[in-house]
Amino acid sequence: MADTTLMDKLVSLAKRRGFVFQSSEIYGGLGSVWDYGPLGVELKKNVKDRWWHAMVHARDDIEGLDAAILMHPKVWEASGHVAGFTDPLVDCKHCKNRFRADDPRIKGTPGQPDAQCPVCGSRGTLTEPRLFNLMFKTFMGPVEDQAAVVYLRPETAQGIYVNYLNVLNSSRQRIPFGIAQIGKAFRNEITPGNFIFRTREFEQMEMQFFVKPGSDVEWFERWRAWRMEWHQALGLAPAKLRFHQHGPSELAHYAKDAFDIEYEFPFGWQEIEGVHNRTDFDLGRHQQYSGKKLEYFDQAANERYLPYIVETSAGADRVTLTLMVDAYREEQVEGETRVVLGFHPAIAPIKAGVFPLVKKDGMPELASEVYHALKRRVPVFYDDSGAIGRRYRRMDEAGTPFCVTIDGDSVSGGTVTVRHRDSMSQDRVALDHLEGYLRDHLAG
């Protein structure tokens, strides 16, 4: 059963501490569209930076790309999105709500008298399913006619495929090699929800790895293992991560094999990343529709072939939500409830809070110096408001791993107290060693 209580608490904390806000909230909000606040944008950026480092900076065989959101409409014909990127939609004629036809909350068969609306409870009011294309359509130029139709991309992968030869030739790579991209995508979902898990505007972190046919199974297994290791290195609980292999009825039309990396959310096991063996379907279709040869010539073997593709596709928003869910905990400390986001220090939005113990005796001045010195190196936060215990609690909720307190001994003796978020233990550290101390503890 879904634990709605935890999600409600998380949504409340996200707004209160500046992680995520409802988009256009002062106008009543826009359904399933969210804005990232000061802490949320830092957390999500840290996720993307770690992904980019693992994919591009730490490897010699992957290049980066930033393809445009708007693409030639024939791209989406070739990919199959114009004809086949659809979900079955049903309407309730009584309450006007819309659902996917396979929504598990629907009792009975849509279009039949026994079908019951899961919102208003009316029977016989659900329409027959009809196919609904998930792509957002718009027009390029001043005239709104069929010749001017373009789409907001529903995935970032196609931008990689159509640039495959450009990247290959300009980077002087050889197969096997990959192309990585982080970017916005848009899907007109019928039933988005679960906070930032499923939204109509989202950000993908995708890598397409081009390999010689026949070596695809070996590379697929390598990438499957590497991607699970990456999620675990974020600090996610291994017991809440698992693989789900797509059965014959689940496999996409282009896939030879596919695994999802799933996380156990309060609303059940859900996908946070997919690893797919896409064969040569994508390059074959673009070669056919564009009329351009996309084959790779292997000079050493004196052979030509259309590469197979192993894809890894993760949602930056979903991984961000996963980290928040996994990090959230409540503890009883001295009769009070302490709410903590126990982020891995490397992905925490704020690395340290800097506090003067009291607003006198030179402590604020020294605390300000320490704050500005650290701020040049890492994201830190200055707080001199309220009792020191309340300041600690605010930083705990923000997921800040360390708090640096300047007291009387700091002014007279040149040392500060560093308090650890998880253990609440404290170390006395010399001011001239503070930056190195934090750097060592934040590494990872």
mmCIF file of C-alpha atoms in Angstrom, residues 16-283:
data_model
loop_
_atom_site.group_PDB
_atom_site.id
_atom_site.type_symbol
_atom_site.label_atom_id
_atom_site.label_comp_id
_atom_site.label_asym_id
_atom_site.label_seq_id
_atom_site.Cartn_x
_atom_site.Cartn_y
_atom_site.Cartn_z
ATOM 1 C CA ARG A 16 9.301 25.018 3.213
ATOM 2 C CA ARG A 17 13.035 24.604 2.650
ATOM 3 C CA GLY A 18 13.109 25.748 -0.966
ATOM 4 C CA PHE A 19 13.623 22.511 -2.878
ATOM 5 C CA VAL A 20 10.529 22.449 -5.123
ATOM 6 C CA PHE A 21 7.602 24.836 -5.634
ATOM 7 C CA GLN A 22 4.347 24.436 -7.540
ATOM 8 C CA SER A 23 4.707 26.231 -10.867
ATOM 9 C CA SER A 24 2.639 29.433 -11.196
ATOM 10 C CA GLU A 25 1.395 28.925 -7.654
ATOM 11 C CA ILE A 26 0.066 32.486 -7.241
ATOM 12 C CA TYR A 27 -2.321 31.753 -10.133
ATOM 13 C CA GLY A 28 -3.494 28.476 -8.663
ATOM 14 C CA GLY A 29 -0.686 26.386 -10.102
ATOM 15 C CA LEU A 30 -0.306 24.364 -13.297
ATOM 16 C CA GLY A 31 -0.936 20.641 -13.036
ATOM 17 C CA SER A 32 2.173 18.482 -12.584
ATOM 18 C CA VAL A 33 4.572 21.305 -13.429
ATOM 19 C CA TRP A 34 7.158 22.215 -10.806
ATOM 20 C CA ASP A 35 9.830 24.839 -10.210
ATOM 21 C CA TYR A 36 13.101 24.075 -8.439
ATOM 22 C CA GLY A 37 13.944 26.492 -5.626
ATOM 23 C CA PRO A 38 17.397 27.495 -4.316
ATOM 24 C CA LEU A 39 18.144 24.125 -2.677
ATOM 25 C CA GLY A 40 16.402 22.022 -5.315
ATOM 26 C CA VAL A 41 18.310 23.505 -8.214
ATOM 27 C CA GLU A 42 21.600 22.811 -6.392
ATOM 28 C CA LEU A 43 20.614 19.218 -5.598
ATOM 29 C CA LYS A 44 19.520 18.521 -9.171
ATOM 30 C CA LYS A 45 22.650 20.192 -10.558
ATOM 31 C CA ASN A 46 24.807 17.984 -8.324
ATOM 32 C CA VAL A 47 23.025 14.912 -9.725
ATOM 33 C CA LYS A 48 23.627 16.055 -13.297
ATOM 34 C CA ASP A 49 27.247 16.981 -12.586
ATOM 35 C CA ARG A 50 27.981 13.546 -11.111
ATOM 36 C CA TRP A 51 26.333 11.859 -14.091
ATOM 37 C CA TRP A 52 28.273 14.011 -16.561
ATOM 38 C CA HIS A 53 31.548 13.338 -14.762
ATOM 39 C CA ALA A 54 30.932 9.575 -14.732
ATOM 40 C CA MET A 55 29.891 9.484 -18.389
ATOM 41 C CA VAL A 56 32.101 12.075 -20.092
ATOM 42 C CA HIS A 57 34.949 13.357 -17.923
ATOM 43 C CA ALA A 58 35.984 10.029 -16.403
ATOM 44 C CA ARG A 59 35.958 8.135 -19.722
ATOM 45 C CA ASP A 60 37.844 8.393 -23.007
ATOM 46 C CA ASP A 61 35.153 6.781 -25.146
ATOM 47 C CA ILE A 62 32.154 9.086 -24.589
ATOM 48 C CA GLU A 63 31.609 12.583 -26.005
ATOM 49 C CA GLY A 64 29.127 15.233 -24.898
ATOM 50 C CA LEU A 65 26.352 16.846 -26.931
ATOM 51 C CA ASP A 66 23.633 19.456 -26.468
ATOM 52 C CA ALA A 67 21.128 19.055 -29.304
ATOM 53 C CA ALA A 68 18.255 21.471 -29.939
ATOM 54 C CA ILE A 69 14.798 20.816 -28.506
ATOM 55 C CA LEU A 70 13.125 21.641 -31.843
ATOM 56 C CA MET A 71 14.007 19.240 -34.652
ATOM 57 C CA HIS A 72 12.893 18.560 -38.220
ATOM 58 C CA PRO A 73 9.460 16.882 -38.035
ATOM 59 C CA LYS A 74 10.708 13.994 -40.182
ATOM 60 C CA VAL A 75 12.936 12.975 -37.252
ATOM 61 C CA TRP A 76 9.816 12.003 -35.332
ATOM 62 C CA GLU A 77 8.335 10.200 -38.330
ATOM 63 C CA ALA A 78 11.500 8.130 -38.662
ATOM 64 C CA SER A 79 11.628 7.369 -34.935
ATOM 65 C CA GLY A 80 8.012 6.197 -34.928
ATOM 66 C CA HIS A 81 6.808 8.853 -32.511
ATOM 67 C CA VAL A 82 4.307 10.466 -34.911
ATOM 68 C CA ALA A 83 2.548 7.184 -35.645
ATOM 69 C CA GLY A 84 3.107 5.174 -32.494
ATOM 70 C CA PHE A 85 3.878 7.372 -29.459
ATOM 71 C CA THR A 86 0.382 7.036 -28.041
ATOM 72 C CA ASP A 87 -1.480 6.066 -24.890
ATOM 73 C CA PRO A 88 -5.102 4.823 -24.721
ATOM 74 C CA LEU A 89 -7.273 7.595 -23.251
ATOM 75 C CA VAL A 90 -10.760 7.405 -21.713
ATOM 76 C CA ASP A 91 -12.988 10.250 -20.493
ATOM 77 C CA CYS A 92 -15.625 10.292 -17.797
ATOM 78 C CA LYS A 93 -18.675 12.011 -19.290
ATOM 79 C CA HIS A 94 -19.935 12.884 -15.813
ATOM 80 C CA CYS A 95 -16.956 14.451 -13.976
ATOM 81 C CA LYS A 96 -14.867 15.223 -17.119
ATOM 82 C CA ASN A 97 -11.716 13.581 -15.709
ATOM 83 C CA ARG A 98 -9.398 11.714 -18.073
ATOM 84 C CA PHE A 99 -7.533 8.464 -17.472
ATOM 85 C CA ARG A 100 -5.312 5.965 -19.196
ATOM 86 C CA ALA A 101 -7.452 3.022 -20.247
ATOM 87 C CA ASP A 102 -5.187 0.683 -18.262
ATOM 88 C CA ASP A 103 -5.470 2.726 -15.044
ATOM 89 C CA PRO A 104 -5.670 0.047 -12.303
ATOM 90 C CA ARG A 105 -8.236 2.140 -10.416
ATOM 91 C CA ILE A 106 -10.828 1.633 -13.170
ATOM 92 C CA LYS A 107 -13.302 -1.142 -12.373
ATOM 93 C CA GLY A 108 -14.821 -2.850 -15.377
ATOM 94 C CA THR A 109 -14.213 -2.256 -19.080
ATOM 95 C CA PRO A 110 -14.175 1.360 -20.365
ATOM 96 C CA GLY A 111 -16.996 1.941 -22.825
ATOM 97 C CA GLN A 112 -19.209 -0.710 -21.176
ATOM 98 C CA PRO A 113 -22.058 -0.167 -18.668
ATOM 99 C CA ASP A 114 -20.116 -1.907 -15.879
ATOM 100 C CA ALA A 115 -17.129 0.510 -16.041
ATOM 101 C CA GLN A 116 -16.850 2.716 -12.950
ATOM 102 C CA CYS A 117 -15.085 6.081 -12.851
ATOM 103 C CA PRO A 118 -12.332 5.998 -10.193
ATOM 104 C CA VAL A 119 -12.959 9.653 -9.251
ATOM 105 C CA CYS A 120 -16.712 10.251 -9.126
ATOM 106 C CA GLY A 121 -17.808 6.594 -8.911
ATOM 107 C CA SER A 122 -20.326 6.864 -11.774
ATOM 108 C CA ARG A 123 -21.026 3.715 -13.780
ATOM 109 C CA GLY A 124 -21.320 3.589 -17.559
ATOM 110 C CA THR A 125 -19.848 7.063 -18.009
ATOM 111 C CA LEU A 126 -16.382 6.070 -19.250
ATOM 112 C CA THR A 127 -15.874 6.410 -22.998
ATOM 113 C CA GLU A 128 -14.299 3.836 -25.315
ATOM 114 C CA PRO A 129 -10.491 4.128 -25.314
ATOM 115 C CA ARG A 130 -9.011 6.276 -28.047
ATOM 116 C CA LEU A 131 -5.357 6.747 -28.903
ATOM 117 C CA PHE A 132 -3.779 9.980 -27.730
ATOM 118 C CA ASN A 133 -0.357 11.134 -29.020
ATOM 119 C CA LEU A 134 1.882 12.243 -26.171
ATOM 120 C CA MET A 135 3.938 14.753 -28.160
ATOM 121 C CA PHE A 136 3.390 18.475 -27.707
ATOM 122 C CA LYS A 137 2.749 20.058 -31.108
ATOM 123 C CA THR A 138 3.497 23.647 -32.035
ATOM 124 C CA PHE A 139 4.204 25.730 -35.144
ATOM 125 C CA MET A 140 7.405 27.256 -36.469
ATOM 126 C CA GLY A 141 7.070 30.614 -38.173
ATOM 127 C CA PRO A 142 4.148 33.049 -38.495
ATOM 128 C CA VAL A 143 1.681 30.715 -40.262
ATOM 129 C CA GLU A 144 -0.087 27.993 -38.322
ATOM 130 C CA ASP A 145 -0.589 25.328 -40.964
ATOM 131 C CA GLN A 146 0.421 21.692 -41.386
ATOM 132 C CA ALA A 147 3.630 22.604 -43.200
ATOM 133 C CA ALA A 148 4.802 24.576 -40.140
ATOM 134 C CA VAL A 149 4.206 21.832 -37.546
ATOM 135 C CA VAL A 150 7.085 20.995 -35.199
ATOM 136 C CA TYR A 151 7.157 19.074 -31.939
ATOM 137 C CA LEU A 152 8.686 19.573 -28.535
ATOM 138 C CA ARG A 153 10.979 16.559 -28.287
ATOM 139 C CA PRO A 154 9.586 13.694 -26.157
ATOM 140 C CA GLU A 155 13.123 12.330 -25.619
ATOM 141 C CA THR A 156 16.688 13.523 -26.107
ATOM 142 C CA ALA A 157 17.967 10.351 -27.799
ATOM 143 C CA GLN A 158 16.974 11.314 -31.348
ATOM 144 C CA GLY A 159 19.184 14.400 -31.207
ATOM 145 C CA ILE A 160 22.096 12.040 -30.546
ATOM 146 C CA TYR A 161 21.248 9.711 -33.438
ATOM 147 C CA VAL A 162 20.999 12.435 -36.066
ATOM 148 C CA ASN A 163 24.340 13.860 -34.850
ATOM 149 C CA TYR A 164 26.082 10.487 -34.639
ATOM 150 C CA LEU A 165 28.298 11.014 -37.711
ATOM 151 C CA ASN A 166 29.041 14.654 -36.818
ATOM 152 C CA VAL A 167 30.331 13.670 -33.392
ATOM 153 C CA LEU A 168 32.157 10.589 -34.671
ATOM 154 C CA ASN A 169 34.062 12.517 -37.337
ATOM 155 C CA SER A 170 34.792 15.690 -35.366
ATOM 156 C CA SER A 171 35.988 13.869 -32.231
ATOM 157 C CA ARG A 172 37.995 11.258 -34.184
ATOM 158 C CA GLN A 173 36.469 8.527 -32.060
ATOM 159 C CA ARG A 174 36.235 4.914 -33.109
ATOM 160 C CA ILE A 175 33.521 2.395 -32.384
ATOM 161 C CA PRO A 176 32.800 1.436 -29.650
ATOM 162 C CA PHE A 177 32.078 4.948 -28.394
ATOM 163 C CA GLY A 178 29.206 6.865 -26.850
ATOM 164 C CA ILE A 179 27.448 10.228 -26.931
ATOM 165 C CA ALA A 180 25.992 11.704 -23.734
ATOM 166 C CA GLN A 181 23.408 14.437 -23.371
ATOM 167 C CA ILE A 182 21.410 16.133 -20.623
ATOM 168 C CA GLY A 183 18.343 18.080 -21.691
ATOM 169 C CA LYS A 184 14.666 18.882 -21.385
ATOM 170 C CA ALA A 185 11.992 16.671 -22.892
ATOM 171 C CA PHE A 186 8.206 17.009 -22.957
ATOM 172 C CA ARG A 187 5.385 14.470 -22.860
ATOM 173 C CA ASN A 188 1.708 15.329 -22.683
ATOM 174 C CA GLU A 189 1.055 12.663 -20.052
ATOM 175 C CA ILE A 190 -2.579 11.777 -19.407
ATOM 176 C CA THR A 191 -2.052 10.984 -15.721
ATOM 177 C CA PRO A 192 1.116 12.614 -14.380
ATOM 178 C CA GLY A 193 1.672 12.632 -10.649
ATOM 179 C CA ASN A 194 3.582 11.532 -7.563
ATOM 180 C CA PHE A 195 5.182 14.953 -7.144
ATOM 181 C CA ILE A 196 8.154 15.320 -9.532
ATOM 182 C CA PHE A 197 8.214 11.619 -10.471
ATOM 183 C CA ARG A 198 6.034 11.895 -13.589
ATOM 184 C CA THR A 199 5.658 15.346 -15.118
ATOM 185 C CA ARG A 200 4.955 16.815 -18.533
ATOM 186 C CA GLU A 201 8.231 18.746 -18.615
ATOM 187 C CA PHE A 202 11.278 16.861 -17.380
ATOM 188 C CA GLU A 203 15.020 16.495 -17.818
ATOM 189 C CA GLN A 204 16.754 13.405 -19.165
ATOM 190 C CA MET A 205 20.324 12.168 -18.773
ATOM 191 C CA GLU A 206 20.847 9.885 -21.759
ATOM 192 C CA MET A 207 23.867 8.105 -23.216
ATOM 193 C CA GLN A 208 23.868 6.171 -26.470
ATOM 194 C CA PHE A 209 26.779 3.746 -26.877
ATOM 195 C CA PHE A 210 27.518 2.649 -30.450
ATOM 196 C CA VAL A 211 28.973 -0.864 -30.799
ATOM 197 C CA LYS A 212 29.740 -3.463 -33.438
ATOM 198 C CA PRO A 213 26.874 -5.908 -34.026
ATOM 199 C CA GLY A 214 27.648 -9.088 -32.151
ATOM 200 C CA SER A 215 29.325 -7.260 -29.261
ATOM 201 C CA ASP A 216 26.074 -5.622 -28.125
ATOM 202 C CA VAL A 217 25.134 -8.265 -25.531
ATOM 203 C CA GLU A 218 28.504 -7.951 -23.783
ATOM 204 C CA TRP A 219 28.325 -4.143 -23.731
ATOM 205 C CA PHE A 220 24.704 -4.261 -22.570
ATOM 206 C CA GLU A 221 25.671 -6.310 -19.515
ATOM 207 C CA ARG A 222 28.592 -3.990 -18.732
ATOM 208 C CA TRP A 223 26.430 -0.892 -18.830
ATOM 209 C CA ARG A 224 23.737 -2.548 -16.752
ATOM 210 C CA ALA A 225 26.254 -3.207 -13.969
ATOM 211 C CA TRP A 226 27.913 0.228 -14.234
ATOM 212 C CA ARG A 227 24.632 2.087 -13.982
ATOM 213 C CA MET A 228 23.533 0.220 -10.865
ATOM 214 C CA GLU A 229 26.919 0.979 -9.275
ATOM 215 C CA TRP A 230 26.434 4.678 -10.049
ATOM 216 C CA HIS A 231 23.097 4.828 -8.234
ATOM 217 C CA GLN A 232 24.509 3.036 -5.223
ATOM 218 C CA ALA A 233 27.454 5.469 -5.152
ATOM 219 C CA LEU A 234 24.932 8.294 -4.692
ATOM 220 C CA GLY A 235 24.213 6.797 -1.285
ATOM 221 C CA LEU A 236 20.917 5.106 -2.183
ATOM 222 C CA ALA A 237 20.066 2.097 -0.030
ATOM 223 C CA PRO A 238 20.984 -1.053 -2.024
ATOM 224 C CA ALA A 239 18.003 -2.902 -0.557
ATOM 225 C CA LYS A 240 15.679 -0.391 -2.236
ATOM 226 C CA LEU A 241 17.223 -0.832 -5.692
ATOM 227 C CA ARG A 242 16.553 -3.687 -8.097
ATOM 228 C CA PHE A 243 16.533 -4.643 -11.764
ATOM 229 C CA HIS A 244 13.333 -5.366 -13.659
ATOM 230 C CA GLN A 245 13.725 -7.098 -17.023
ATOM 231 C CA HIS A 246 11.143 -6.298 -19.676
ATOM 232 C CA GLY A 247 9.143 -9.316 -20.750
ATOM 233 C CA PRO A 248 8.073 -9.937 -24.374
ATOM 234 C CA SER A 249 4.905 -7.881 -23.921
ATOM 235 C CA GLU A 250 6.812 -4.957 -22.366
ATOM 236 C CA LEU A 251 9.681 -4.644 -24.842
ATOM 237 C CA ALA A 252 9.567 -1.584 -27.075
ATOM 238 C CA HIS A 253 9.436 -2.221 -30.805
ATOM 239 C CA TYR A 254 13.093 -1.205 -31.185
ATOM 240 C CA ALA A 255 14.499 -3.209 -28.241
ATOM 241 C CA LYS A 256 16.310 -6.547 -28.225
ATOM 242 C CA ASP A 257 16.584 -6.477 -24.428
ATOM 243 C CA ALA A 258 15.749 -3.968 -21.693
ATOM 244 C CA PHE A 259 16.167 -3.641 -17.944
ATOM 245 C CA ASP A 260 14.814 -0.962 -15.642
ATOM 246 C CA ILE A 261 16.630 0.103 -12.508
ATOM 247 C CA GLU A 262 13.803 0.464 -10.017
ATOM 248 C CA TYR A 263 13.612 2.101 -6.593
ATOM 249 C CA GLU A 264 11.088 1.270 -3.878
ATOM 250 C CA PHE A 265 9.204 4.551 -3.428
ATOM 251 C CA PRO A 266 6.392 5.042 -0.899
ATOM 252 C CA PHE A 267 4.076 4.519 -3.884
ATOM 253 C CA GLY A 268 5.750 1.266 -4.953
ATOM 254 C CA TRP A 269 8.642 0.034 -7.097
ATOM 255 C CA GLN A 270 9.177 2.431 -9.986
ATOM 256 C CA GLU A 271 11.714 2.954 -12.767
ATOM 257 C CA ILE A 272 14.434 5.586 -12.329
ATOM 258 C CA GLU A 273 16.640 4.498 -15.244
ATOM 259 C CA GLY A 274 16.373 2.248 -18.264
ATOM 260 C CA VAL A 275 19.153 0.296 -19.980
ATOM 261 C CA HIS A 276 18.184 -0.835 -23.480
ATOM 262 C CA ASN A 277 19.689 -2.771 -26.355
ATOM 263 C CA ARG A 278 18.178 -0.784 -29.246
ATOM 264 C CA THR A 279 19.947 -2.805 -32.005
ATOM 265 C CA ASP A 280 20.421 -0.838 -35.248
ATOM 266 C CA PHE A 281 16.771 0.227 -35.392
ATOM 267 C CA ASP A 282 17.319 3.962 -34.856
ATOM 268 C CA LEU A 283 20.225 4.491 -37.226
#
